[in-house]
Coordinates of C-alpha atoms and ligand atoms in Angstrom, one line a residue:
X1301 CA -27.7 -6.5 35.3
X1302 CA -25.0 -5.0 33.6
X1303 CA -23.1 -5.9 30.2
X1304 CA -20.4 -3.7 27.9
X1305 CA -20.9 -0.5 25.3
X1306 CA -18.5 0.8 23.3
X1307 CA -16.8 3.4 21.4
X1308 CA -13.8 2.6 19.2
X1309 CA -11.9 1.8 22.0
X1310 CA -13.6 3.2 24.7
X1311 CA -15.8 0.5 26.6
X1312 CA -18.4 1.8 29.2
X1313 CA -19.9 -0.8 31.8
X1314 CA -24.3 -0.8 30.5
X1315 CA -26.7 -1.2 33.4
X1316 CA -29.6 -2.7 31.9
X1317 CA -32.8 -2.1 33.9
X1318 CA -36.2 -4.1 32.9
X1319 CA -39.4 -2.0 33.2
X1320 CA -41.7 -4.6 32.6
X1321 CA -45.7 -3.7 31.4
X1322 CA -47.4 -6.1 31.2
X1323 CA -50.9 -4.5 30.5
X1324 CA -49.7 -3.0 27.6
X1325 CA -49.2 -3.7 24.0
X1326 CA -47.7 -6.4 23.4
X1327 CA -43.8 -5.4 22.7
X1328 CA -40.5 -6.6 23.5
X1329 CA -37.8 -3.5 23.8
X1330 CA -34.4 -4.6 23.4
X1331 CA -31.8 -1.9 23.2
X1332 CA -29.4 -3.4 21.1
X1333 CA -29.4 -4.0 17.1
X1334 CA -32.3 -5.1 15.3
X1335 CA -30.5 -9.0 14.6
X1336 CA -29.3 -9.0 18.2
X1337 CA -33.3 -8.6 19.1
X1338 CA -33.7 -11.7 17.1
X1339 CA -30.7 -14.0 18.2
X1340 CA -31.7 -13.2 21.7
X1341 CA -35.1 -14.6 21.0
X1342 CA -34.1 -17.3 19.0
X1343 CA -31.4 -18.6 21.7
X1344 CA -34.8 -18.8 24.3
X1345 CA -37.7 -19.9 22.5
X1346 CA -34.9 -23.1 21.5
X1347 CA -34.1 -23.2 25.0
X1348 CA -38.0 -24.3 25.6
X1349 CA -38.8 -20.9 27.1
X1350 CA -41.2 -18.7 26.5
X1351 CA -40.6 -15.4 24.5
X1352 CA -42.7 -12.7 26.6
X1353 CA -45.9 -12.1 24.5
X1354 CA -46.8 -9.1 27.2
X1355 CA -44.3 -5.8 26.9
X1356 CA -41.1 -6.1 28.4
X1357 CA -38.4 -3.1 27.8
X1358 CA -35.0 -3.4 28.8
X1359 CA -33.6 -0.1 29.0
X1360 CA -30.1 1.2 29.2
X1361 CA -28.7 3.3 32.1
X1362 CA -26.1 5.6 29.7
X1363 CA -26.2 6.8 26.5
X1364 CA -22.7 6.4 25.6
X1365 CA -21.6 3.5 23.4
X1366 CA -23.6 0.8 20.7
X1367 CA -23.9 -2.9 22.1
X1368 CA -21.9 -5.5 20.7
X1369 CA -22.6 -9.0 20.4
X1370 CA -21.3 -9.8 23.7
X1371 CA -24.1 -7.8 25.1
X1372 CA -26.3 -10.8 24.1
X1373 CA -26.4 -13.2 27.4
X1374 CA -26.8 -10.2 29.3
X1375 CA -29.7 -9.1 27.6
X1376 CA -31.5 -13.0 27.9
X1377 CA -30.6 -12.9 31.3
X1378 CA -32.5 -9.6 31.8
X1379 CA -35.3 -11.3 29.6
X1380 CA -36.1 -14.1 31.4
X1381 CA -36.2 -12.0 34.5
X1382 CA -38.4 -9.8 33.5
X1383 CA -40.7 -12.7 32.6
X1384 CA -40.1 -14.8 36.2
X1385 CA -38.5 -17.2 34.2
X1386 CA -35.2 -16.9 36.0
X1387 CA -33.8 -15.4 39.2
X1388 CA -32.6 -12.0 40.0
X1389 CA -29.4 -12.9 41.9
X1390 CA -28.6 -10.0 43.9
X1391 CA -24.9 -9.9 42.7
X1392 CA -26.1 -9.3 39.0
X1393 CA -25.5 -5.9 39.9
X1394 CA -22.0 -6.6 41.4
X1395 CA -21.6 -8.9 38.2
X1396 CA -20.2 -8.0 33.8
X1397 CA -21.9 -10.2 31.7
X1398 CA -20.8 -11.2 28.5
X1399 CA -21.6 -13.5 25.5
X1400 CA -22.6 -14.2 22.0
X1401 CA -25.5 -16.1 21.4
X1402 CA -26.4 -19.2 19.5
X1403 CA -29.5 -19.5 18.1
X1404 CA -29.6 -22.4 19.7
X1405 CA -29.1 -20.8 23.0
X1406 CA -25.3 -21.9 22.7
X1407 CA -23.2 -19.3 24.6
X1408 CA -20.4 -18.2 22.2
X1409 CA -17.2 -17.2 22.6
X1410 CA -17.5 -12.9 22.0
X1411 CA -14.7 -10.5 20.4
X1412 CA -13.2 -7.2 23.2
X1413 CA -13.1 -9.8 26.2
X1414 CA -9.7 -8.0 27.4
X1415 CA -11.1 -4.0 27.1
X1416 CA -14.2 -5.4 28.2
X1417 CA -12.8 -6.6 31.5
X1418 CA -10.9 -4.3 32.2
X1419 CA -13.9 -1.6 32.1
X1420 CA -15.7 -4.1 34.8
X1421 CA -12.6 -3.4 37.3
X1422 CA -12.3 0.2 36.5
X1423 CA -16.1 0.4 37.7
X1424 CA -15.5 -1.6 40.9
X1425 CA -17.2 -4.8 39.9
X1426 CA -16.5 -8.2 41.4
X1427 CA -17.0 -10.4 38.7
X1428 CA -17.2 -10.8 35.1
X1429 CA -19.3 -13.8 33.4
X1430 CA -17.5 -14.8 29.8
X1431 CA -17.8 -17.4 27.4
X1432 CA -15.6 -20.2 28.1
X1433 CA -13.3 -20.0 25.2
X1434 CA -12.5 -16.1 26.3
X1435 CA -11.6 -17.3 30.4
X1436 CA -7.8 -16.8 29.1
X1437 CA -7.7 -13.4 27.8
X1438 CA -10.3 -12.7 30.8
X1439 CA -7.7 -13.7 33.2
X1440 CA -4.9 -11.5 31.8
X1441 CA -7.2 -8.5 34.1
X1442 CA -6.1 -9.4 37.9
X1443 CA -8.2 -8.9 40.7
X1444 CA -11.4 -9.7 39.6
X1445 CA -13.7 -12.5 39.7
X1446 CA -13.9 -14.9 36.1
X1447 CA -16.2 -16.8 35.2
X1448 CA -16.8 -19.6 32.7
X1449 CA -20.7 -19.1 31.2
X1450 CA -20.4 -22.8 30.4
X1451 CA -21.9 -24.0 26.9
X1452 CA -25.7 -22.7 27.0
X1453 CA -28.2 -19.8 28.4
X1454 CA -29.7 -22.8 29.7
X1455 CA -26.2 -23.9 32.1
X1456 CA -25.9 -19.7 32.7
X1457 CA -29.8 -20.1 34.2
X1458 CA -29.0 -22.9 36.3
X1459 CA -25.9 -20.9 37.0
X1460 CA -28.2 -17.9 38.8
X1461 CA -30.2 -20.5 40.6
X1462 CA -27.7 -22.1 42.4
X1463 CA -25.6 -18.9 43.1
X1464 CA -28.9 -17.7 44.6
X1465 CA -29.9 -21.0 46.8
X1466 CA -26.5 -20.6 48.2
X1467 CA -26.2 -17.0 49.0
X1468 CA -29.7 -17.4 50.5
X1469 CA -28.5 -20.3 52.6
X1470 CA -25.1 -18.4 53.4
X1471 CA -25.6 -14.9 54.7
X1472 CA -26.5 -13.2 52.2
X1473 CA -24.5 -9.9 52.7
X1474 CA -21.0 -11.3 52.2
X1475 CA -19.3 -10.6 48.9
X1476 CA -18.4 -13.4 47.4
X1477 CA -14.4 -14.9 47.4
X1478 CA -12.6 -12.9 44.4
X1479 CA -11.6 -15.4 42.0
X1480 CA -12.5 -18.2 39.6
X1481 CA -15.7 -20.0 40.4
X1482 CA -15.1 -23.5 39.1
X1483 CA -18.6 -24.4 37.7
X1484 CA -19.5 -27.8 37.4
X1485 CA -22.6 -30.1 36.8
X1486 CA -23.3 -33.4 37.5
X1487 CA -24.0 -35.9 34.0
X1488 CA -26.3 -37.7 35.4
X1489 CA -28.6 -35.4 37.9
X1490 CA -27.8 -32.2 36.3
X1491 CA -27.3 -30.4 39.5
X1492 CA -24.5 -27.4 39.3
X1493 CA -22.0 -27.0 41.7
X1494 CA -20.4 -24.0 42.5
X1495 CA -16.7 -24.0 43.7
X1496 CA -14.6 -20.9 44.0
X1497 CA -10.8 -21.9 43.3
X1498 CA -9.5 -18.1 44.2
X1499 CA -6.8 -16.3 41.6
X1500 CA -5.1 -19.1 39.5
X1501 CA -5.1 -20.6 36.5
X1502 CA -8.3 -21.9 34.4
X1503 CA -8.6 -24.8 32.8
X1504 CA -9.0 -22.5 29.1
X1505 CA -9.4 -23.7 25.8
X1506 CA -5.8 -24.4 24.1
X1507 CA -5.2 -21.6 21.8
X1508 CA -6.1 -21.7 18.2
X1509 CA -4.6 -21.0 14.8
X1510 CA -3.7 -17.7 13.7
X1511 CA -5.8 -15.9 12.2
X1512 CA -5.1 -15.8 8.5
X1513 CA -3.2 -13.5 7.1
X1514 CA -1.6 -12.0 10.3
X1515 CA 1.4 -12.8 12.9
X1516 CA 2.3 -11.4 16.2
X1517 CA 5.7 -11.2 17.4
X1518 CA 9.4 -11.8 16.3
X1519 CA 9.7 -14.1 13.4
X1520 CA 14.0 -15.6 13.5
X1521 CA 15.5 -14.6 9.9
X1522 CA 18.5 -17.7 9.0
X1523 CA 21.5 -16.8 8.4
X1524 CA 21.0 -18.4 5.0
X1525 CA 17.9 -16.1 4.4
X1526 CA 20.3 -12.9 5.9
X1527 CA 22.7 -14.2 3.4
X1528 CA 20.5 -13.4 0.6
X1529 CA 19.4 -9.6 0.9
X1530 CA 22.0 -7.4 -0.3
X1531 CA 23.9 -5.0 2.0
X1532 CA 21.9 -1.6 1.3
X1533 CA 18.6 -3.6 1.6
X1534 CA 20.1 -4.4 4.8
X1535 CA 21.3 -0.8 5.7
X1536 CA 17.8 0.3 4.5
X1537 CA 16.2 -2.4 6.8
X1538 CA 18.0 -0.7 9.8
X1539 CA 17.0 3.1 9.2
X1540 CA 13.8 2.4 8.8
X1541 CA 13.8 0.4 12.0
X1542 CA 15.6 3.4 13.3
X1543 CA 13.6 6.3 12.4
X1544 CA 10.5 4.5 12.1
X1545 CA 10.4 5.5 8.1
X1546 CA 7.6 3.5 6.0
X1547 CA 9.4 1.9 3.3
X1548 CA 9.2 0.7 -1.0
X1549 CA 11.1 -1.9 -1.8
X1550 CA 11.0 -3.6 -5.5
X1551 CA 13.3 -6.8 -6.0
X1552 CA 13.9 -9.3 -8.2
X1553 CA 14.0 -12.0 -5.4
X1554 CA 11.5 -15.1 -5.4
X1555 CA 8.8 -14.9 -2.6
X1556 CA 10.2 -15.8 0.2
X1557 CA 12.7 -12.3 0.5
X1558 CA 10.0 -10.2 0.9
X1559 CA 8.5 -12.2 4.0
X1560 CA 11.9 -12.3 5.9
X1561 CA 12.3 -8.5 5.2
X1562 CA 9.5 -7.6 7.0
X1563 CA 10.4 -10.6 9.5
X1564 CA 13.9 -8.4 10.0
X1565 CA 12.1 -5.2 10.1
X1566 CA 9.9 -6.4 13.1
X1567 CA 12.3 -8.0 15.2
X1568 CA 14.6 -4.6 15.2
X1569 CA 11.3 -2.7 16.8
X1570 CA 12.0 -2.2 20.5
X1571 CA 9.6 -3.6 22.7
X1572 CA 6.1 -1.6 23.0
X1573 CA 5.4 0.3 25.8
X1574 CA 3.2 -0.3 28.7
X1575 CA 0.7 2.0 27.1
X1576 CA 1.0 1.3 24.0
X1577 CA 1.0 -2.4 24.6
X1578 CA -2.8 -2.0 26.4
X1579 CA -4.2 -0.6 23.6
X1580 CA -2.5 -3.4 21.1
X1581 CA -4.3 -5.8 23.1
X1582 CA -7.3 -3.7 22.7
X1583 CA -7.4 -4.1 19.4
X1584 CA -6.5 -7.4 19.2
X1585 CA -9.8 -8.4 21.7
X1586 CA -11.7 -6.6 19.3
X1587 CA -10.8 -8.6 16.3
X1588 CA -11.2 -11.6 18.3
X1589 CA -7.2 -12.1 17.7
X1590 CA -5.7 -11.5 21.0
X1591 CA -6.5 -15.6 22.9
X1592 CA -4.6 -17.4 19.6
X1593 CA -1.2 -15.0 19.8
X1594 CA -1.8 -14.3 23.6
X1595 CA 2.1 -15.3 24.5
X1596 CA 3.4 -13.2 21.4
X1597 CA 1.6 -10.2 22.6
X1598 CA 1.9 -10.6 26.7
X1599 CA 6.0 -10.2 25.6
X1600 CA 5.1 -6.7 24.2
X1601 CA 6.4 -7.4 20.6
X1602 CA 5.5 -5.5 18.3
X1603 CA 2.9 -6.8 15.5
X1604 CA 4.1 -7.8 11.5
X1605 CA 0.3 -8.0 9.5
X1606 CA 0.9 -9.1 6.4
X1607 CA -1.7 -8.3 4.0
X1608 CA -2.1 -10.6 1.1
X1609 CA -2.7 -8.9 -2.5
X1610 CA -6.2 -10.3 -3.0
X1611 CA -7.5 -8.3 0.0
X1612 CA -10.7 -6.3 0.5
X1613 CA -11.3 -3.4 1.0
X1614 CA -12.9 -4.5 4.6
X1615 CA -10.2 -6.2 5.2
X1616 CA -7.9 -3.6 5.5
X1617 CA -10.2 -1.4 7.7
X1618 CA -12.0 -3.4 9.4
X1619 CA -15.9 -5.1 9.0
X1620 CA -18.7 -3.1 10.0
X1621 CA -20.1 -5.3 13.0
X1622 CA -21.1 -5.3 16.5
X1623 CA -18.7 -4.0 17.6
X1624 CA -17.1 -3.1 14.8
X1625 CA -14.1 -5.2 13.5
X1626 CA -11.1 -3.6 13.5
X1627 CA -8.9 -4.4 10.1
X1628 CA -5.8 -5.0 9.2
X1629 CA -4.4 -1.5 9.9
X1630 CA -5.3 -1.2 13.4
X1631 CA -4.2 -4.2 14.2
X1632 CA -1.1 -3.5 12.7
X1633 CA -0.7 -0.8 15.5
X1634 CA 2.5 0.2 16.2
X1635 CA 3.7 -2.8 14.4
X1636 CA 4.2 -3.4 11.0
X1637 CA 2.1 -3.2 8.0
X1638 CA 3.4 -5.2 5.5
X1639 CA 2.0 -4.9 1.7
X1640 CA 2.9 -7.9 0.0
X1641 CA 3.2 -7.9 -4.0
X1642 CA 2.0 -4.6 -3.7
X1643 CA 2.0 -3.8 -7.1
X1644 CA -1.4 -6.3 -7.5
X1645 CA -3.0 -4.1 -5.0
X1646 CA -5.8 -2.1 -6.8
X1647 CA -5.0 2.1 -6.3
X1648 CA -7.7 2.3 -4.0
X1649 CA -6.5 0.0 -1.5
X1650 CA -3.6 2.0 -1.8
X1651 CA -5.4 5.3 -1.6
X1652 CA -7.1 4.2 1.7
X1653 CA -3.8 3.1 3.0
X1654 CA -2.1 6.5 2.3
X1655 CA -5.0 8.4 4.0
X1656 CA -4.3 6.7 6.9
X1657 CA -1.0 6.8 6.9
X1658 CA -1.9 11.0 7.2
X1659 CA -4.5 10.6 10.1
X1660 CA -3.2 7.1 12.2
X1661 CA -6.4 6.2 12.6
X1662 CA -9.2 4.6 11.1
X1663 CA -13.2 5.2 11.5
X1664 CA -14.6 2.1 13.6
X1665 CA -17.1 0.3 10.9
X1666 CA -20.4 0.2 12.7
X1667 CA -23.5 2.6 13.0
X1668 CA -23.6 5.7 14.8
X1669 CA -21.8 7.1 17.3
X1670 CA -19.0 6.3 15.3
X1671 CA -15.3 5.9 17.1
X1672 CA -12.5 5.1 15.5
X1673 CA -9.6 3.0 15.6
X1674 CA -5.8 4.3 16.0
X1675 CA -3.7 3.0 13.3
X1676 CA -0.1 4.2 13.5
X1677 CA 1.6 1.6 11.5
X1678 CA 4.4 1.3 9.6
X1679 CA 4.4 0.6 6.4
X1680 CA 6.3 -1.7 4.7
X1681 CA 5.1 -2.2 0.8
X1682 CA 7.3 -4.8 -1.3
X1683 CA 6.5 -5.4 -4.6
X1684 CA 8.5 -7.5 -7.6
X1685 CA 9.8 -5.1 -10.1
X1686 CA 9.1 -7.9 -12.6
X1687 CA 5.5 -7.7 -13.6
X1688 CA 5.3 -11.4 -13.9
X1689 CA 7.6 -12.2 -11.6
X1690 CA 10.1 -14.1 -14.3
X1691 CA 14.0 -14.8 -13.2
X1692 CA 15.4 -13.3 -15.1
X1693 CA 13.2 -11.1 -16.5
X1694 CA 12.5 -10.4 -20.1
X1695 CA 9.8 -8.0 -19.6
X1696 CA 10.1 -4.6 -22.0
X1697 CA 11.6 -1.5 -19.6
X1698 CA 8.4 0.3 -19.8
X1699 CA 6.0 -2.8 -18.8
X1700 CA 8.8 -2.9 -15.5
X1701 CA 8.0 0.9 -15.3
X1702 CA 4.1 1.1 -15.8
X1703 CA 3.9 -2.6 -13.2
X1704 CA 5.5 -0.9 -9.8
X1705 CA 4.6 3.4 -11.0
X1706 CA 1.3 3.3 -9.3
X1707 CA 2.9 2.2 -6.0
X1708 CA 5.4 5.3 -6.2
X1709 CA 2.5 7.7 -7.1
X1710 CA 0.0 6.2 -4.2
X1711 CA 2.4 5.8 -1.6
X1712 CA 5.4 7.6 -3.0
X1713 CA 4.6 11.0 -0.8
X1714 CA 4.6 9.1 2.8
X1715 CA 7.8 6.7 2.1
X1716 CA 11.2 8.3 3.0
X1717 CA 13.3 5.1 2.2
X1718 CA 12.1 4.0 -1.4
X1719 CA 15.0 1.2 -3.2
X1720 CA 15.0 -1.6 -5.4
X1721 CA 16.9 -4.4 -4.8
X1722 CA 18.2 -5.6 -8.5
X1723 CA 21.2 -7.6 -7.6
X1724 CA 21.5 -10.2 -5.5
X1725 CA 23.6 -10.2 -2.4
X1726 CA 27.6 -9.8 -3.2
X1727 CA 29.0 -11.6 -0.2
X1728 CA 27.9 -11.6 3.0
X1729 CA 29.2 -9.3 6.3
X1730 CA 28.3 -10.9 9.4
X1731 CA 29.0 -7.0 10.2
X1732 CA 26.0 -5.5 8.4
X1733 CA 23.2 -7.2 9.8
X1734 CA 21.6 -5.1 11.5
X1735 CA 20.8 -5.4 15.7
X1736 CA 18.0 -4.2 18.2
X1737 CA 20.9 -2.4 20.1
X1738 CA 21.4 -0.2 17.2
X1739 CA 18.4 0.4 16.7
X1740 CA 17.3 1.0 20.0
X1741 CA 20.2 3.1 20.8
X1742 CA 19.7 5.7 17.5
X1743 CA 15.8 5.8 18.9
X1744 CA 17.4 7.2 21.8
X1745 CA 19.7 9.5 19.9
X1746 CA 16.3 10.8 18.3
X1747 CA 14.5 11.3 21.3
X1748 CA 16.8 13.6 23.3
X1749 CA 16.5 15.7 20.4
X1750 CA 12.8 15.8 19.9
X1751 CA 11.4 14.8 23.0
X1752 CA 8.4 13.5 23.6
X1753 CA 4.0 13.8 23.4
X1754 CA 1.7 12.3 25.7
X1755 CA 4.5 10.1 27.1
X1756 CA 5.2 8.6 24.0
X1757 CA 8.5 10.0 22.2
X1758 CA 8.9 10.9 19.1
X1759 CA 10.7 8.8 16.2
X1760 CA 12.4 11.3 13.2
X1761 CA 9.4 10.0 11.4
X1762 CA 6.6 10.9 13.9
X1763 CA 8.5 14.4 14.8
X1764 CA 5.7 17.2 13.8
X1765 CA 7.3 19.0 10.4
X1766 CA 7.8 22.3 12.2
X1767 CA 9.8 21.2 14.7
X1768 CA 12.0 18.9 12.2
X1769 CA 12.0 22.5 10.2
X1770 CA 13.7 24.6 13.2
X1771 CA 15.8 22.0 14.9
X1772 CA 17.2 21.1 11.1
X1773 CA 17.7 24.8 10.8
X1774 CA 20.2 25.0 13.0
X1775 CA 21.0 21.0 13.6
X1776 CA 22.8 21.0 9.3
X1777 CA 25.8 21.3 8.8
X1778 CA 27.0 24.5 6.8
X1779 CA 25.4 24.5 3.6
X1780 CA 23.0 21.5 3.6
X1781 CA 20.4 23.8 3.3
X1782 CA 21.2 25.5 0.1
X1783 CA 21.6 22.0 -1.3
X1784 CA 18.2 21.0 -0.5
X1785 CA 16.2 24.4 -1.5
X1786 CA 18.8 23.3 -4.7
X1787 CA 17.2 20.7 -5.9
X1788 CA 13.6 21.6 -4.4
X1789 CA 14.2 25.0 -7.0
X1790 CA 15.5 22.5 -9.4
X1791 CA 12.7 20.0 -9.2
X1792 CA 14.3 17.2 -8.3
X1793 CA 12.3 17.5 -4.9
X1794 CA 8.8 19.0 -4.1
X1795 CA 8.3 20.5 -0.4
X1796 CA 6.8 16.5 0.8
X1797 CA 10.4 15.1 -0.3
X1798 CA 12.2 17.6 1.1
X1799 CA 10.8 17.1 4.4
X1800 CA 11.3 13.5 4.2
X1801 CA 14.7 13.4 3.2
X1802 CA 15.0 15.4 6.3
X1803 CA 14.0 13.0 8.0
X1804 CA 16.4 10.1 6.9
X1805 CA 19.0 12.0 7.4
X1806 CA 18.5 12.8 11.1
X1807 CA 18.0 8.9 11.2
X1808 CA 21.1 8.0 9.2
X1809 CA 23.2 10.4 11.6
X1810 CA 21.7 9.0 14.7
X1811 CA 22.3 5.4 13.2
X1812 CA 25.7 6.0 12.5
X1813 CA 26.8 8.4 15.9
X1814 CA 26.9 11.6 13.8
X1815 CA 26.4 14.8 15.4
X1816 CA 25.1 17.2 13.3
X1817 CA 24.0 15.7 9.2
X1818 CA 25.8 16.8 6.5
X1819 CA 26.9 15.7 3.0
X1820 CA 27.4 12.6 3.5
X1821 CA 23.7 11.8 5.0
X1822 CA 22.3 14.0 2.5
X1823 CA 23.9 12.0 -0.1
X1824 CA 22.7 8.4 1.0
X1825 CA 19.1 10.2 2.2
X1826 CA 18.9 11.0 -1.7
X1827 CA 20.1 7.5 -2.6
X1828 CA 17.7 5.8 -0.1
X1829 CA 14.9 8.6 -1.6
X1830 CA 14.7 9.1 -4.9
X1831 CA 14.0 5.8 -6.4
X1832 CA 12.8 5.7 -9.6
X1833 CA 11.4 2.3 -11.7
X1834 CA 14.4 0.9 -13.7
X1835 CA 14.3 -0.8 -16.8
X1836 CA 17.3 -3.7 -16.3
Ligands
LIG2509 ZN1 9.7 -9.3 -16.3

């Protein structure tokens, strides 16, 4: 009997050993959390099987990782085998079983199927039994047989009996053909038949609607919407994409404006590398959000995770569950985390965002042993400058400053770009519209300068501060260091802000094809960085 255990993104195939001791005291030991035992017990009893009154102990064959709800089905089958209510199909040793159980014995979709099936393949198993709703997600992993579990625990048990009987007739030593096994039952007689279809498309469930509040992939922005974005904001978006910089934007525009800026930014980001895409798919799978967004993720697009202001902290971080459910920050890994109407987000939530930007990962909210989920996102924090979202704004200047002050207090030390869009776009210049090609060229220039770490090229945002300093010492035009030192001495810039301005100067130079950042890049970087909340 094999299922999965996990710590953060690390998934391990876990063997479940059956230790039935009918003579000892009454006890049924299951290795998972308490509520899992309750689910398994209810599913067995409500499927008209007997819950053992003697001792049955299920034992894990290693201690790594914790069991999630996806282990329900395997544990239930193990209990049934231990009590002689199910047959121990010899091939179970070569089969990973995944599925959550409802109290009525139904098999439910579970989270984390994609990383679990990858782990099964890596462990050399021949097949995986998954809930029918997860078949399409499981099939993202090629070279391993995928079996739909059918609607219920009853169904799986009948299937095991049928497979065992078929093995007895055939040569029991023959391995099953790898590929999809189609399980069908005769509606009249209830007889179950198993057919091997080989690898190929499955009649999986149609993708459901996108999960609330999050979306994946590229969203095109119409020319009419682009024309609403002032030229200096278009420029800031291109630089944010080229350098990977976090960005704060206050604006006077109607609500759709911020969404257009976010869509434009995410559309400029380069496609995810194969390694990163795997991580992103694992995270989305663990959130139960991979399948609804399959097509975009397979294309390797960066995600955009839009966070609405009335968020609860656990949605940002992740929810304590088995396995821990990744929240918006890990889901935005290598994509854009768009805080929409940031002024309405409470200070402690912004603290959590700021902390995560420093650590680039979050704790997987779960029981011990703790894992971590990666969360290297690019922040876009937008907010209306007017506390009452009036157009035109008639608020007192102090009220406007107060409205956005806490954003700058909490996030200002992370955002290289900090601008306001207070004036409507003057005239539309198609030449000013940023392109993914220009962004890619700028990123290549940065990668040539900084190199890479663990297979990922540094951006001007991710390059370590000491490398940034030493290369800038050599690379900046003559006199620029004195100018920066002067700004620091005058109290205009703290050390942290000097660093952010340096990073941004490199991005401006890379984007414009300049080799050594100088006066022009310093002036532009300061204008993009030194936003202070303005009255009208
Ligand atoms: Zn106002």
